[in-house]
Coordinates of C-alpha atoms in Angstrom, one line a residue:
Chain T
X66 CA 0.0 0.0 0.0
X67 CA 2.8 2.3 1.0
X68 CA 4.5 1.6 -2.4
X69 CA 1.3 2.3 -4.3
X70 CA 0.8 5.8 -2.7
X71 CA 3.6 7.7 -4.6
X72 CA 2.3 6.0 -7.8
X73 CA -1.2 7.3 -7.1
X74 CA 0.2 10.8 -6.4
X75 CA 2.2 10.6 -9.7
X76 CA -0.9 9.6 -11.6
X77 CA -2.9 12.4 -10.1
X78 CA -0.2 14.9 -10.9
X79 CA -0.1 13.6 -14.5
X80 CA -3.8 14.0 -14.8
X81 CA -3.6 17.5 -13.4
X82 CA -0.8 18.6 -15.7
X83 CA -2.4 16.8 -18.6
X84 CA -5.6 18.9 -18.2
X85 CA -4.1 22.3 -17.9
X86 CA -5.9 23.5 -21.0
X87 CA -9.7 22.9 -20.8
X88 CA -12.2 24.0 -23.4
X89 CA -15.9 24.0 -23.1
X90 CA -18.6 23.9 -25.8
X91 CA -21.5 24.3 -23.5
X92 CA -22.9 27.3 -21.6
X93 CA -23.3 25.5 -18.3
X94 CA -19.9 23.8 -18.3
X95 CA -18.5 27.3 -19.2
X96 CA -20.0 28.6 -16.0
X97 CA -18.8 25.6 -13.9
X98 CA -15.3 26.1 -15.2
X99 CA -15.3 29.8 -14.6
X100 CA -16.5 29.3 -11.0
X101 CA -14.5 26.3 -9.9
X102 CA -11.3 26.1 -12.0
X103 CA -8.3 28.4 -12.0
X104 CA -8.6 30.8 -15.0
X105 CA -5.2 29.8 -16.4
X106 CA -6.5 26.3 -16.9
X107 CA -9.4 27.5 -19.1
X108 CA -8.5 27.6 -22.8
X109 CA -11.8 28.4 -24.3
X110 CA -15.5 28.9 -23.4
X111 CA -18.5 29.7 -25.6
X112 CA -19.2 33.2 -26.7
X113 CA -22.5 33.1 -24.8
X114 CA -20.6 33.3 -21.5
X115 CA -19.2 36.7 -22.5
X116 CA -22.6 38.2 -23.1
X117 CA -23.9 40.6 -20.5
X118 CA -26.7 38.2 -19.6
X119 CA -24.4 35.5 -18.4
X120 CA -21.1 37.2 -17.5
X121 CA -20.7 37.8 -13.8
X122 CA -17.2 39.2 -13.8
X123 CA -14.7 40.3 -16.5
X124 CA -13.3 37.3 -18.4
X125 CA -9.6 36.8 -18.4
X126 CA -8.2 38.0 -21.7
X127 CA -6.5 34.7 -22.7
X128 CA -9.7 32.8 -22.8
X129 CA -10.9 32.2 -26.4
X130 CA -14.6 32.6 -27.0
X131 CA -15.7 29.8 -29.3
X132 CA -18.9 29.5 -31.3
X133 CA -19.1 25.7 -31.1
X134 CA -16.9 24.9 -34.1
X135 CA -14.3 22.2 -34.1
X136 CA -11.7 24.3 -36.1
X137 CA -11.7 27.0 -33.5
X138 CA -10.6 24.5 -30.8
X139 CA -8.1 22.7 -33.1
X140 CA -5.6 25.5 -33.0
X141 CA -6.0 25.9 -29.3
X142 CA -5.0 22.3 -28.8
X143 CA -6.9 21.7 -25.5
X144 CA -6.2 18.8 -23.3
X145 CA -9.8 18.3 -22.5
X146 CA -13.0 19.4 -24.2
X147 CA -16.2 19.5 -22.2
X148 CA -19.5 19.2 -24.1
X149 CA -23.1 19.1 -23.0
X150 CA -25.7 16.5 -23.8
X151 CA -27.2 18.5 -26.6
X152 CA -25.6 21.1 -28.9
X153 CA -22.2 21.2 -30.6
X154 CA -22.4 17.5 -31.1
X155 CA -21.0 17.7 -34.6
X156 CA -18.0 19.6 -33.3
X157 CA -17.5 17.2 -30.5
X158 CA -17.6 14.2 -32.9
X159 CA -15.1 15.8 -35.2
X160 CA -12.7 16.5 -32.3
X161 CA -13.0 12.9 -31.0
X162 CA -12.1 11.7 -34.5
X163 CA -9.0 13.9 -34.4
X164 CA -7.9 12.3 -31.2
X165 CA -8.9 15.0 -28.7
X166 CA -10.2 14.0 -25.3
X167 CA -13.9 15.0 -25.3
X168 CA -16.0 14.5 -22.2
X169 CA -19.8 14.5 -22.2
X170 CA -21.3 16.2 -19.2
X171 CA -24.9 15.2 -18.8
X172 CA -27.6 17.9 -18.4
X173 CA -29.5 18.0 -15.2
X174 CA -33.2 18.4 -14.7
X175 CA -33.6 17.1 -11.2
X176 CA -31.6 17.1 -8.0
X177 CA -30.6 13.5 -8.6
X178 CA -29.3 14.3 -12.1
X179 CA -27.4 17.3 -10.6
X180 CA -25.4 15.0 -8.4
X181 CA -24.7 12.8 -11.4
X182 CA -23.6 15.8 -13.4
X183 CA -21.2 17.0 -10.7
X184 CA -19.9 13.4 -10.3
X185 CA -19.2 13.2 -14.1
X186 CA -17.4 16.6 -13.9
X187 CA -15.3 15.5 -11.0
X188 CA -14.4 12.3 -12.9
X189 CA -12.9 14.2 -15.7
X190 CA -11.5 17.2 -13.9
X191 CA -10.0 15.3 -11.0
X192 CA -9.7 16.6 -7.5
X193 CA -11.4 19.9 -7.1
X194 CA -12.4 21.3 -3.7
X195 CA -15.3 23.6 -4.6
X196 CA -16.8 21.0 -6.9
X197 CA -16.6 18.3 -4.3
X198 CA -18.0 20.6 -1.7
X199 CA -21.0 21.4 -3.9
X200 CA -21.6 17.7 -4.7
X201 CA -21.4 16.7 -1.0
X202 CA -23.8 19.6 -0.1
X203 CA -26.3 18.4 -2.7
X204 CA -26.0 14.8 -1.5
X205 CA -26.5 15.8 2.1
X206 CA -29.7 17.8 1.1
X207 CA -30.9 14.9 -0.9
X208 CA -30.4 12.5 2.0
X209 CA -32.5 14.7 4.3
X210 CA -36.3 14.0 4.3
X211 CA -38.3 16.7 2.6
X212 CA -39.7 19.3 5.0
X213 CA -43.4 18.9 5.7
X214 CA -45.5 21.2 3.4
X215 CA -46.6 24.1 5.5
X216 CA -47.0 26.9 3.0
X217 CA -48.0 27.2 -0.7
X218 CA -46.0 28.6 -3.5
X219 CA -46.5 29.3 -7.2
X220 CA -43.8 30.1 -9.8
X221 CA -44.5 32.9 -12.2
X222 CA -41.8 33.1 -14.9
X223 CA -41.4 35.0 -18.1
X224 CA -44.3 34.8 -20.5
X225 CA -46.7 33.7 -17.7
X226 CA -45.0 30.3 -17.5
X227 CA -45.2 28.2 -14.3
X228 CA -43.4 24.9 -13.4
X229 CA -45.1 21.6 -12.7
X230 CA -44.2 18.4 -10.9
X231 CA -41.6 17.2 -13.3
X232 CA -39.3 20.2 -12.9
X233 CA -36.3 20.8 -10.8
X234 CA -37.9 24.0 -9.5
X235 CA -40.8 22.0 -8.2
X236 CA -38.4 19.6 -6.4
X237 CA -36.7 22.6 -4.7
X238 CA -40.0 24.0 -3.5
X239 CA -41.2 20.7 -2.3
X240 CA -38.0 20.0 -0.4
X241 CA -38.1 23.4 1.2
X242 CA -41.6 22.7 2.5
X243 CA -43.8 24.4 0.0
X244 CA -46.7 23.0 -1.8
X245 CA -46.3 23.9 -5.5
X246 CA -49.8 25.0 -6.5
X247 CA -49.2 24.4 -10.2
X248 CA -48.3 20.8 -9.5
X249 CA -51.3 20.4 -7.2
X250 CA -53.4 21.6 -10.1
X251 CA -52.0 18.8 -12.3
X252 CA -49.2 20.6 -14.2
X253 CA -46.4 18.2 -14.9
X254 CA -44.0 20.3 -17.0
X255 CA -44.2 24.0 -18.0
X256 CA -47.7 25.5 -18.2
X257 CA -49.1 28.9 -18.9
X258 CA -50.6 30.6 -15.8
X259 CA -52.6 33.8 -16.1
X260 CA -52.5 36.6 -13.6
X261 CA -56.1 35.8 -12.7
X262 CA -55.1 32.2 -11.8
X263 CA -52.3 33.5 -9.7
X264 CA -54.7 35.8 -7.8
X265 CA -57.3 33.1 -7.5
X266 CA -54.7 30.5 -6.3
X267 CA -53.6 32.8 -3.5
X268 CA -50.2 31.3 -2.9
X269 CA -48.4 32.2 0.3
X270 CA -45.2 32.8 -1.7
X271 CA -44.9 34.1 -5.2
X272 CA -41.8 32.8 -6.8
X273 CA -40.4 34.8 -9.7
X274 CA -37.6 33.9 -12.0
X275 CA -34.6 36.2 -12.4
X276 CA -33.1 37.6 -15.5
X277 CA -35.4 40.5 -15.9
X278 CA -32.9 43.3 -15.6
X279 CA -33.6 44.3 -19.2
X280 CA -37.0 45.3 -20.3
X281 CA -39.1 42.6 -22.0
X282 CA -42.9 42.4 -22.4
X283 CA -42.4 38.8 -21.3
X284 CA -41.9 40.1 -17.8
X285 CA -45.0 42.4 -17.9
X286 CA -47.1 40.0 -15.7
X287 CA -44.7 40.2 -12.8
X288 CA -44.7 44.0 -13.0
X289 CA -48.5 44.2 -12.9
X290 CA -49.7 46.4 -10.0
X291 CA -52.0 43.5 -8.9
X292 CA -49.0 41.6 -7.6
X293 CA -47.8 44.6 -5.6
X294 CA -49.2 43.3 -2.3
X295 CA -46.9 40.3 -2.6
X296 CA -44.0 42.7 -2.8
X297 CA -45.3 44.9 0.0
X298 CA -45.7 41.9 2.4
X299 CA -42.3 40.4 1.4
X300 CA -44.0 37.3 0.1
X301 CA -41.9 37.1 -3.1
X302 CA -38.8 35.0 -3.8
X303 CA -36.7 35.5 -6.8
X304 CA -35.0 32.4 -8.3
X305 CA -31.6 33.2 -9.7
X306 CA -31.4 33.0 -13.5
X307 CA -28.5 30.5 -13.2
X308 CA -31.1 27.9 -12.0
X309 CA -32.5 27.8 -15.5
X310 CA -29.2 27.4 -17.4
X311 CA -26.8 25.9 -15.0
X312 CA -28.6 24.7 -11.8
X313 CA -25.5 22.9 -10.4
X314 CA -24.1 26.3 -9.4
X315 CA -27.0 27.5 -7.3
X316 CA -29.4 24.6 -6.6
X317 CA -28.2 23.9 -3.1
X318 CA -28.0 27.6 -2.2
X319 CA -31.6 28.2 -3.5
X320 CA -32.9 25.3 -1.5
X321 CA -31.4 26.7 1.7
X322 CA -32.8 30.2 0.9
X323 CA -36.2 28.8 0.2
X324 CA -36.2 26.9 3.4
X325 CA -35.3 30.1 5.3
X326 CA -38.1 31.9 3.5
X327 CA -40.6 29.3 4.5
X328 CA -39.5 29.6 8.1
X329 CA -39.8 33.4 8.0
X330 CA -43.2 33.2 6.5
X331 CA -44.3 30.7 9.2
X332 CA -42.9 33.1 11.9
X333 CA -44.9 36.0 10.4
X334 CA -48.1 33.9 10.5
Chain G
X61 CA -83.5 55.4 -44.1
X62 CA -81.6 57.9 -41.9
X63 CA -83.6 56.8 -39.0
X64 CA -82.8 53.1 -39.6
X65 CA -79.1 54.0 -39.8
X66 CA -79.3 55.9 -36.5
X67 CA -81.0 52.9 -35.0
X68 CA -78.2 50.6 -36.2
X69 CA -75.6 53.0 -34.7
X70 CA -77.6 53.1 -31.5
X71 CA -77.7 49.3 -31.6
X72 CA -73.9 49.2 -31.9
X73 CA -73.5 51.5 -28.9
X74 CA -76.0 49.5 -26.9
X75 CA -74.1 46.3 -27.8
X76 CA -71.0 47.7 -26.2
X77 CA -72.5 47.2 -22.7
X78 CA -73.3 43.5 -23.0
X79 CA -69.9 43.0 -24.7
X80 CA -68.3 44.7 -21.7
X81 CA -70.2 42.5 -19.4
X82 CA -69.1 39.4 -21.4
X83 CA -65.5 40.6 -21.2
X84 CA -65.8 41.0 -17.4
X85 CA -67.2 37.4 -17.2
X86 CA -64.5 35.9 -19.5
X87 CA -61.4 34.5 -18.1
X88 CA -59.5 31.4 -17.0
X89 CA -61.0 31.7 -13.5
X90 CA -64.7 31.8 -12.9
X91 CA -65.7 34.5 -10.5
X92 CA -68.9 35.6 -8.9
X93 CA -69.4 38.9 -10.8
X94 CA -72.2 40.2 -8.6
X95 CA -70.3 39.6 -5.4
X96 CA -67.1 41.0 -6.9
X97 CA -68.9 44.2 -8.0
X98 CA -70.5 44.6 -4.5
X99 CA -67.1 44.1 -2.8
X100 CA -65.9 47.2 -4.6
X101 CA -62.7 48.7 -5.9
X102 CA -60.6 48.5 -2.7
X103 CA -61.5 44.9 -1.8
X104 CA -58.6 42.5 -1.3
X105 CA -60.8 39.5 -2.0
X106 CA -59.6 37.4 -5.0
X107 CA -62.7 37.8 -7.1
X108 CA -62.8 41.6 -6.6
X109 CA -59.1 41.9 -7.5
X110 CA -59.6 39.9 -10.6
X111 CA -62.6 42.0 -11.7
X112 CA -61.4 45.5 -10.8
X113 CA -57.7 45.2 -11.3
X114 CA -57.4 42.7 -14.2
X115 CA -60.5 42.4 -16.2
X116 CA -62.0 45.9 -16.1
X117 CA -58.8 47.8 -17.1
X118 CA -58.1 45.3 -19.9
X119 CA -61.7 45.5 -21.3
X120 CA -61.6 49.3 -21.1
X121 CA -58.2 49.4 -22.8
X122 CA -59.7 47.2 -25.6
X123 CA -62.5 49.8 -26.0
X124 CA -60.1 52.7 -26.0
X125 CA -57.5 51.2 -28.3
X126 CA -60.2 49.9 -30.7
X127 CA -61.8 53.4 -30.8
X128 CA -58.5 55.0 -31.5
X129 CA -57.7 52.6 -34.3
X130 CA -61.2 52.8 -35.9
X131 CA -61.2 56.6 -35.7
X132 CA -57.6 56.8 -37.1
X133 CA -58.6 54.5 -40.0
X134 CA -61.6 56.6 -40.8
X135 CA -59.6 59.8 -40.8
X136 CA -56.9 58.3 -42.9
X137 CA -59.3 57.0 -45.5
X138 CA -61.1 60.3 -45.5
X139 CA -57.9 62.3 -46.0
X140 CA -56.3 60.1 -48.6
X141 CA -59.6 59.2 -50.2
X142 CA -58.3 55.7 -50.6
X143 CA -60.3 52.7 -49.4
X144 CA -57.2 50.8 -48.5
X145 CA -55.8 53.5 -46.2
X146 CA -55.3 52.8 -42.5
X147 CA -53.0 54.3 -39.9
X148 CA -50.3 51.8 -40.6
X149 CA -50.2 52.9 -44.3
X150 CA -48.4 56.1 -43.6
X151 CA -46.1 54.5 -41.0
X152 CA -48.0 55.9 -38.0
X153 CA -48.1 52.5 -36.3
X154 CA -44.6 51.4 -37.1
X155 CA -43.2 54.8 -36.2
X156 CA -44.8 54.7 -32.8
X157 CA -43.8 51.0 -32.3
X158 CA -40.2 51.7 -33.2
X159 CA -40.0 54.7 -30.8
X160 CA -41.5 52.6 -28.1
X161 CA -39.1 49.7 -28.8
X162 CA -36.1 52.0 -28.7
X163 CA -37.2 53.6 -25.4
X164 CA -38.1 50.4 -23.7
X165 CA -35.3 48.1 -24.8
X166 CA -32.4 50.6 -25.1
X167 CA -33.4 53.9 -23.5
X168 CA -34.4 53.7 -19.9
X169 CA -35.2 51.0 -17.4
X170 CA -38.9 50.0 -17.1
X171 CA -39.0 51.5 -13.6
X172 CA -38.0 54.9 -15.0
X173 CA -40.4 54.6 -17.8
X174 CA -43.1 53.8 -15.3
X175 CA -42.2 56.7 -13.1
X176 CA -42.1 59.1 -16.0
X177 CA -45.2 57.6 -17.5
X178 CA -45.7 60.3 -20.1
X179 CA -42.4 59.5 -21.7
X180 CA -43.5 56.3 -23.5
X181 CA -46.7 57.6 -25.2
X182 CA -45.0 60.9 -25.9
X183 CA -42.1 59.3 -27.6
X184 CA -44.5 56.9 -29.5
X185 CA -46.5 59.8 -30.7
X186 CA -43.2 61.5 -31.6
X187 CA -42.3 58.4 -33.6
X188 CA -45.6 58.5 -35.3
X189 CA -45.1 62.1 -36.2
X190 CA -41.6 61.4 -37.5
X191 CA -42.9 58.6 -39.7
X192 CA -45.6 60.9 -41.1
X193 CA -43.1 63.7 -41.5
X194 CA -40.8 61.4 -43.5
X195 CA -43.7 60.3 -45.7
X196 CA -44.6 64.0 -46.2
X197 CA -41.1 64.9 -47.2
X198 CA -40.6 61.8 -49.4
X199 CA -43.9 62.4 -51.3
X200 CA -42.9 66.1 -51.8
X201 CA -44.8 69.3 -51.8
X202 CA -48.4 69.2 -53.1
X203 CA -48.2 65.4 -53.6
X204 CA -51.2 63.5 -54.8
X205 CA -52.9 61.1 -52.5
X206 CA -51.5 58.1 -54.5
X207 CA -48.0 59.4 -54.2
X208 CA -48.5 59.8 -50.4
X209 CA -49.7 56.2 -50.2
X210 CA -46.6 55.0 -52.2
X211 CA -44.3 57.0 -49.9
X212 CA -46.2 55.6 -46.9
X213 CA -45.7 52.0 -48.1
X214 CA -42.0 52.6 -48.5
X215 CA -41.5 54.3 -45.1
X216 CA -43.6 51.7 -43.4
X217 CA -41.6 48.8 -44.8
X218 CA -38.4 50.5 -43.8
X219 CA -39.7 51.2 -40.3
X220 CA -40.8 47.6 -39.9
X221 CA -37.3 46.4 -40.9
X222 CA -35.8 48.8 -38.3
X223 CA -38.2 47.4 -35.7
X224 CA -37.0 43.9 -36.4
X225 CA -33.4 45.0 -36.4
X226 CA -33.7 46.9 -33.1
X227 CA -35.4 43.9 -31.4
X228 CA -32.8 41.6 -32.9
X229 CA -30.0 43.4 -31.1
X230 CA -31.9 44.3 -28.0
X231 CA -30.3 43.0 -24.8
X232 CA -33.5 41.2 -23.8
X233 CA -33.6 37.4 -23.9
X234 CA -37.0 37.5 -25.5
X235 CA -36.3 40.1 -28.2
X236 CA -37.1 38.0 -31.2
X237 CA -40.3 36.7 -29.7
X238 CA -41.4 40.2 -28.8
X239 CA -41.4 41.2 -32.5
X240 CA -44.6 39.2 -32.7
X241 CA -46.2 41.2 -30.0
X242 CA -45.3 44.5 -31.6
X243 CA -46.5 43.3 -35.0
X244 CA -49.7 41.6 -33.9
X245 CA -50.5 43.4 -30.6
X246 CA -51.7 42.2 -27.3
X247 CA -53.7 43.3 -24.3
X248 CA -52.5 40.6 -21.9
X249 CA -51.2 41.7 -18.5
X250 CA -52.3 45.3 -19.0
X251 CA -53.6 47.3 -16.1
X252 CA -54.9 50.7 -15.1
X253 CA -51.5 52.3 -15.5
X254 CA -51.4 51.6 -19.3
X255 CA -55.0 52.7 -19.6
X256 CA -54.3 56.0 -17.9
X257 CA -51.2 56.4 -19.9
X258 CA -53.0 56.2 -23.3
X259 CA -56.3 57.9 -22.4
X260 CA -55.3 61.6 -22.4
X261 CA -53.4 61.3 -25.7
X262 CA -56.2 59.4 -27.4
X263 CA -58.7 62.0 -26.1
X264 CA -56.5 64.8 -27.5
X265 CA -56.2 63.0 -30.8
X266 CA -60.0 62.6 -30.9
X267 CA -60.4 66.3 -30.2
X268 CA -58.0 67.2 -33.1
X269 CA -59.9 65.0 -35.5
X270 CA -63.2 66.5 -34.3
X271 CA -61.8 69.9 -35.3
X272 CA -61.0 68.5 -38.7
X273 CA -64.3 66.9 -39.4
X274 CA -65.6 69.6 -41.8
X275 CA -62.3 69.5 -43.7
X276 CA -62.8 65.7 -44.2
X277 CA -66.3 66.4 -45.4
X278 CA -65.1 69.0 -47.8
X279 CA -62.3 66.8 -49.0
X280 CA -64.8 64.2 -50.1
X281 CA -65.7 66.6 -53.0
X282 CA -62.1 66.7 -54.1
X283 CA -59.1 68.8 -53.1
X284 CA -60.0 71.7 -55.4
X285 CA -63.5 71.9 -54.0
X286 CA -62.2 71.7 -50.5
X287 CA -59.8 74.6 -51.2
X288 CA -62.6 76.6 -52.7
X289 CA -64.6 76.0 -49.6
X290 CA -61.8 77.6 -47.5
X291 CA -59.9 74.5 -46.5
X292 CA -56.6 75.5 -48.0
X293 CA -53.1 75.4 -46.7
X294 CA -51.3 72.9 -44.6
X295 CA -53.2 73.5 -41.4
X296 CA -56.0 71.0 -42.0
X297 CA -53.9 68.0 -43.2
X298 CA -51.6 68.6 -40.3
X299 CA -54.6 68.7 -37.9
X300 CA -55.8 65.3 -39.2
X301 CA -52.3 63.8 -39.1
X302 CA -51.7 65.2 -35.6
X303 CA -55.0 63.6 -34.5
X304 CA -54.1 60.3 -36.0
X305 CA -50.5 60.3 -34.6
X306 CA -51.7 61.2 -31.1
X307 CA -54.5 58.7 -30.9
X308 CA -52.9 55.8 -32.8
X309 CA -49.4 56.5 -31.4
X310 CA -50.7 56.2 -27.8
X311 CA -52.7 53.1 -28.7
X312 CA -49.7 51.4 -30.2
X313 CA -47.4 52.4 -27.3
X314 CA -49.6 50.3 -24.9
X315 CA -51.0 47.6 -27.1
X316 CA -48.7 47.1 -30.1
X317 CA -49.7 47.5 -33.7
X318 CA -53.1 45.8 -34.0
X319 CA -53.9 45.7 -37.7
X320 CA -57.1 45.4 -39.6
X321 CA -59.3 47.5 -37.2
X322 CA -58.3 50.8 -38.9
X323 CA -58.8 49.3 -42.3
X324 CA -62.0 47.4 -42.1
X325 CA -64.1 49.2 -39.5
X326 CA -64.7 52.4 -41.5
X327 CA -66.0 50.3 -44.4
X328 CA -68.3 48.4 -42.1
X329 CA -70.0 51.5 -40.8
X330 CA -69.8 53.8 -43.7
X331 CA -73.2 52.9 -45.1
X332 CA -74.7 53.6 -41.7
X333 CA -73.5 57.3 -41.8
X334 CA -74.4 57.7 -45.5
X335 CA -70.8 58.2 -46.4
X336 CA -70.4 61.3 -44.3
X337 CA -66.7 61.4 -43.4
X338 CA -67.4 63.6 -40.3
X339 CA -69.9 61.2 -38.7
X340 CA -67.8 58.3 -39.9
X341 CA -65.1 59.2 -37.3
X342 CA -67.4 58.6 -34.4
X343 CA -69.2 55.6 -35.9
X344 CA -65.8 54.0 -36.6
X345 CA -64.6 54.7 -33.1
X346 CA -67.7 53.0 -31.8
X347 CA -67.4 50.0 -34.1
X348 CA -63.6 49.7 -33.6
X349 CA -64.1 49.6 -29.8
X350 CA -66.7 46.9 -30.2
X351 CA -64.6 44.9 -32.6
X352 CA -61.5 44.9 -30.5
X353 CA -63.5 44.1 -27.3
X354 CA -65.1 41.1 -29.0
X355 CA -61.7 40.1 -30.4
X356 CA -60.3 40.3 -26.8
X357 CA -63.1 38.2 -25.5
X358 CA -62.2 35.5 -28.0
X359 CA -58.5 35.8 -27.1
X360 CA -59.3 35.4 -23.4
X361 CA -61.5 32.3 -24.0
X362 CA -59.1 30.7 -26.3
X363 CA -57.2 27.9 -24.5
X364 CA -53.7 27.4 -25.7
X365 CA -50.0 27.2 -24.6
X366 CA -49.6 30.9 -25.5
X367 CA -52.2 33.6 -25.6
X368 CA -53.6 34.1 -29.1
X369 CA -52.4 37.4 -30.6
X370 CA -55.2 39.9 -30.8
X371 CA -54.1 41.1 -34.3
X372 CA -54.8 37.7 -35.7
X373 CA -58.2 37.6 -34.1
X374 CA -59.2 41.0 -35.4
X375 CA -58.3 39.8 -38.9
X376 CA -60.4 36.6 -38.3
X377 CA -63.4 38.7 -37.3
X378 CA -63.0 41.5 -39.7
X379 CA -62.0 39.7 -42.9
X380 CA -65.4 37.9 -43.4
X381 CA -67.2 41.2 -43.2
X382 CA -64.7 42.6 -45.7
X383 CA -65.3 39.7 -48.1
X384 CA -69.0 40.4 -47.8
X385 CA -68.5 44.1 -48.5
X386 CA -66.4 43.3 -51.6
X387 CA -69.0 40.8 -52.9
X388 CA -71.7 43.4 -52.3
X389 CA -69.6 46.0 -54.2
X390 CA -69.4 43.6 -57.1
X391 CA -73.2 43.4 -57.2
X392 CA -73.2 47.1 -57.9
X393 CA -73.5 48.6 -54.5
X394 CA -71.2 51.3 -53.4
X395 CA -68.2 50.2 -51.3

């Protein structure tokens, strides 16, 4: 065993040095890399991550912004290319043919799939403290029994869309101790909900989706004066926009915040 | 005959009330209308909130916007003496929509636009005026009505392209989808704030058109006859254009460009006012309000993944009447 230890260390260091230039062909893996990997190890991310909508901080200058084309990555000669379940598949296939190491990172639509996604990422990136911490936090939250439903909630997203029982957002609400009124009404996936239905359902908590810093008529419903009383009584929770395009980053945090919100609502009542 | 026509107009006006009631009863949630009415404006009860804060402003906005579009169409047809004229023809709608798009998506945040509520309709009206001004300049001094129409078509197409371009590069995630709203219009999620925003401008536009009613009457005899009757100079055309820009511009700013109402409504009611362009303004306002309210009732009752666009519904309702009018015209009756 003692003899094997230096060998393991050597292998780990080889893996670490071998993956010093990582490229991503997917918006979510872009975000995961930017958040959890040292910038000098990132060779390229997609151009989407540089847009105002997704950029959180200035991007390091050396990072090349790709548009999902194989030829762009060829000249960068990355050690590892991360690709999502959908999109840029043609480029990924071409890079594989050319002998590049391409890793598929599955998309996640539930808490269980999130754990799998983080595990898949850990498998290819090797030891990574923030990644492991996030995975363990998620696993811990999953292991806990869901809180008993003591309050009701309804999600009102852009274009009057709400989320049903088959969605990650529903799982988060349920685990935080909220009854998702859309799911109770039979919605399984996304469904349109009018303002009238929101008022008639009288949820204890109105859950809005982020990403509305720029004007869009799609967000007109949440700005309607009829919802003002929810804002006045602090019965609104805003889901971060990251939850929609890369839930691994924020799911655990959102679950904790929602649980806190439910407790504060219960205390008010 | 005149009495019958007045009766028909009275019937249209009377129809507005049951249509309003139907609009108040229409919605995805069934409410107790009587109880909600009795609970009053300030009630926090669900039914009362739905009635007073959601359904009533939306129905009234449909009436207001429909009236503005109908009146604008009648004025445009009267001034250009062209049966195919409507506010969109001279770029009024697209000018207003472009200005609204530039303000909302690039100019200021929604909060600021809400605080300075007058900014949006004012800019939309400014956009409408600019569009008309461009048409005026392009057509040249003393242009015939047909040259004005041609210039209008050109400017309108250019403005529509600019709208698509502006939305394409807007920082909003929903930019492309929202082109559909601006081109087909919508009354969804509108409240008292939008209604109060549009009301004074539409009222001012109506007043301007009222002042120009005799000019429109004289114009039906031809430009030379109108000039001989004292309606010479640029004052009167500008009065009409100002009225159209104010009313239609404000309507577009809050509800998008709803087509067909301005085109078809004047044709529908023209026989009822015995071709009088002055009275046609009010009859068209009435019929436009009714048509848009009925269209919105259909929109609200239509079940689908996305709300049906009201512009599509106005075309569905208006087109069969238009077909009938054309067939009647072929039989020798006046269109």
